[in-house]
PDB file of C-alpha atoms in Angstrom:
ATOM      1  CA  UNK R   1     -27.306 -92.362  -5.415  1.00  0.00           C
ATOM      2  CA  UNK R   2     -26.432 -89.329  -7.494  1.00  0.00           C
ATOM      3  CA  UNK R   3     -23.148 -87.627  -8.180  1.00  0.00           C
ATOM      4  CA  UNK R   4     -22.671 -84.096  -9.378  1.00  0.00           C
ATOM      5  CA  UNK R   5     -19.784 -83.114 -11.583  1.00  0.00           C
ATOM      6  CA  UNK R   6     -17.627 -80.114 -10.712  1.00  0.00           C
ATOM      7  CA  UNK R   7     -17.506 -77.160 -13.034  1.00  0.00           C
ATOM      8  CA  UNK R   8     -14.749 -77.412 -15.628  1.00  0.00           C
ATOM      9  CA  UNK R   9     -11.715 -75.275 -14.935  1.00  0.00           C
ATOM     10  CA  UNK R  10     -11.474 -72.258 -17.169  1.00  0.00           C
ATOM     11  CA  UNK R  11      -8.206 -71.710 -19.007  1.00  0.00           C
ATOM     12  CA  UNK R  12      -7.770 -68.124 -17.750  1.00  0.00           C
ATOM     13  CA  UNK R  13      -7.999 -69.194 -14.111  1.00  0.00           C
ATOM     14  CA  UNK R  14      -5.451 -71.981 -14.593  1.00  0.00           C
ATOM     15  CA  UNK R  15      -3.023 -69.576 -16.249  1.00  0.00           C
ATOM     16  CA  UNK R  16      -3.399 -67.023 -13.457  1.00  0.00           C
ATOM     17  CA  UNK R  17      -2.738 -69.632 -10.767  1.00  0.00           C
ATOM     18  CA  UNK R  18       0.296 -70.950 -12.638  1.00  0.00           C
ATOM     19  CA  UNK R  19       1.625 -67.420 -13.130  1.00  0.00           C
ATOM     20  CA  UNK R  20       1.215 -66.742  -9.419  1.00  0.00           C
ATOM     21  CA  UNK R  21       3.360 -69.709  -8.485  1.00  0.00           C
ATOM     22  CA  UNK R  22       6.003 -68.814 -11.051  1.00  0.00           C
ATOM     23  CA  UNK R  23       6.182 -65.258  -9.693  1.00  0.00           C
ATOM     24  CA  UNK R  24       6.507 -66.579  -6.139  1.00  0.00           C
ATOM     25  CA  UNK R  25       9.278 -68.952  -7.224  1.00  0.00           C
ATOM     26  CA  UNK R  26      11.298 -66.150  -8.835  1.00  0.00           C
ATOM     27  CA  UNK R  27      10.746 -63.855  -5.868  1.00  0.00           C
ATOM     28  CA  UNK R  28      12.010 -66.572  -3.528  1.00  0.00           C
ATOM     29  CA  UNK R  29      15.007 -67.176  -5.776  1.00  0.00           C
ATOM     30  CA  UNK R  30      15.828 -63.451  -5.805  1.00  0.00           C
ATOM     31  CA  UNK R  31      15.609 -63.166  -2.014  1.00  0.00           C
ATOM     32  CA  UNK R  32      17.783 -66.243  -1.471  1.00  0.00           C
ATOM     33  CA  UNK R  33      20.328 -64.890  -3.960  1.00  0.00           C
ATOM     34  CA  UNK R  34      20.504 -61.557  -2.154  1.00  0.00           C
ATOM     35  CA  UNK R  35      21.177 -63.153   1.208  1.00  0.00           C
ATOM     36  CA  UNK R  36      23.705 -65.575  -0.280  1.00  0.00           C
ATOM     37  CA  UNK R  37      25.544 -62.502  -1.589  1.00  0.00           C
ATOM     38  CA  UNK R  38      25.527 -61.118   1.963  1.00  0.00           C
ATOM     39  CA  UNK R  39      26.841 -64.432   3.285  1.00  0.00           C
ATOM     40  CA  UNK R  40      29.688 -64.603   0.768  1.00  0.00           C
ATOM     41  CA  UNK R  41      30.553 -60.965   1.366  1.00  0.00           C
ATOM     42  CA  UNK R  42      30.688 -61.647   5.109  1.00  0.00           C
ATOM     43  CA  UNK R  43      33.008 -64.619   4.612  1.00  0.00           C
ATOM     44  CA  UNK R  44      35.246 -63.380   1.798  1.00  0.00           C
ATOM     45  CA  UNK R  45      34.678 -59.607   1.659  1.00  0.00           C
ATOM     46  CA  UNK R  46      37.022 -56.916   2.921  1.00  0.00           C
ATOM     47  CA  UNK R  47      36.455 -54.559   5.820  1.00  0.00           C
ATOM     48  CA  UNK R  48      35.707 -50.859   5.476  1.00  0.00           C
ATOM     49  CA  UNK R  49      38.587 -49.115   7.251  1.00  0.00           C
ATOM     50  CA  UNK R  50      38.453 -45.459   8.249  1.00  0.00           C
ATOM     51  CA  UNK R  51      41.435 -43.689   9.770  1.00  0.00           C
ATOM     52  CA  UNK R  52      41.199 -40.244  11.344  1.00  0.00           C
ATOM     53  CA  UNK R  53      43.917 -37.599  11.417  1.00  0.00           C
ATOM     54  CA  UNK R  54      44.620 -38.356  15.097  1.00  0.00           C
ATOM     55  CA  UNK R  55      45.575 -41.944  14.311  1.00  0.00           C
ATOM     56  CA  UNK R  56      42.340 -43.605  15.405  1.00  0.00           C
ATOM     57  CA  UNK R  57      41.019 -46.254  13.052  1.00  0.00           C
ATOM     58  CA  UNK R  58      37.674 -47.962  12.716  1.00  0.00           C
ATOM     59  CA  UNK R  59      36.999 -51.207  10.891  1.00  0.00           C
ATOM     60  CA  UNK R  60      33.482 -52.281   9.844  1.00  0.00           C
ATOM     61  CA  UNK R  61      32.764 -55.474   7.891  1.00  0.00           C
ATOM     62  CA  UNK R  62      31.455 -54.641   4.419  1.00  0.00           C
ATOM     63  CA  UNK R  63      28.696 -57.231   4.900  1.00  0.00           C
ATOM     64  CA  UNK R  64      26.961 -54.788   7.265  1.00  0.00           C
ATOM     65  CA  UNK R  65      26.436 -52.330   4.427  1.00  0.00           C
ATOM     66  CA  UNK R  66      25.418 -55.053   1.980  1.00  0.00           C
ATOM     67  CA  UNK R  67      22.965 -56.523   4.515  1.00  0.00           C
ATOM     68  CA  UNK R  68      21.428 -53.076   5.060  1.00  0.00           C
ATOM     69  CA  UNK R  69      20.570 -52.784   1.372  1.00  0.00           C
ATOM     70  CA  UNK R  70      19.594 -56.464   1.081  1.00  0.00           C
ATOM     71  CA  UNK R  71      17.041 -55.935   3.844  1.00  0.00           C
ATOM     72  CA  UNK R  72      15.254 -53.183   1.926  1.00  0.00           C
ATOM     73  CA  UNK R  73      15.539 -55.087  -1.357  1.00  0.00           C
ATOM     74  CA  UNK R  74      14.040 -58.150   0.310  1.00  0.00           C
ATOM     75  CA  UNK R  75      11.064 -56.115   1.475  1.00  0.00           C
ATOM     76  CA  UNK R  76      10.501 -54.693  -2.003  1.00  0.00           C
ATOM     77  CA  UNK R  77      10.800 -58.048  -3.778  1.00  0.00           C
ATOM     78  CA  UNK R  78       8.594 -59.812  -1.236  1.00  0.00           C
ATOM     79  CA  UNK R  79       5.944 -57.102  -1.397  1.00  0.00           C
ATOM     80  CA  UNK R  80       5.655 -57.459  -5.168  1.00  0.00           C
ATOM     81  CA  UNK R  81       6.459 -61.147  -5.567  1.00  0.00           C
ATOM     82  CA  UNK R  82       4.111 -62.532  -2.931  1.00  0.00           C
ATOM     83  CA  UNK R  83       1.206 -60.113  -3.406  1.00  0.00           C
ATOM     84  CA  UNK R  84      -1.674 -61.963  -5.117  1.00  0.00           C
ATOM     85  CA  UNK R  85      -2.985 -58.702  -6.604  1.00  0.00           C
ATOM     86  CA  UNK R  86       0.307 -57.586  -8.172  1.00  0.00           C
ATOM     87  CA  UNK R  87       0.774 -58.357 -11.829  1.00  0.00           C
ATOM     88  CA  UNK R  88      -2.724 -59.791 -12.292  1.00  0.00           C
ATOM     89  CA  UNK R  89      -4.454 -59.455 -15.632  1.00  0.00           C
TER      90      UNK R  89
END
């Protein structure tokens, strides 16, 4: 019965794999932080109030505006942070 040994892992490959996981971790942390900011703005944030000259008023929660920008920021961070080709040596 014979056994064959696997090729030794090269240092450059190990570093690239470790760097990939670190980048994914920070991207996940950034996305979670953005949406926690939206959550806290929804709970504790003020409303955007607009009053016209005729006396009509409109009130929109400020979290709507923050969520709009958090959506696009999430897409940008996820596109870079989870792309295996981005930031490679």
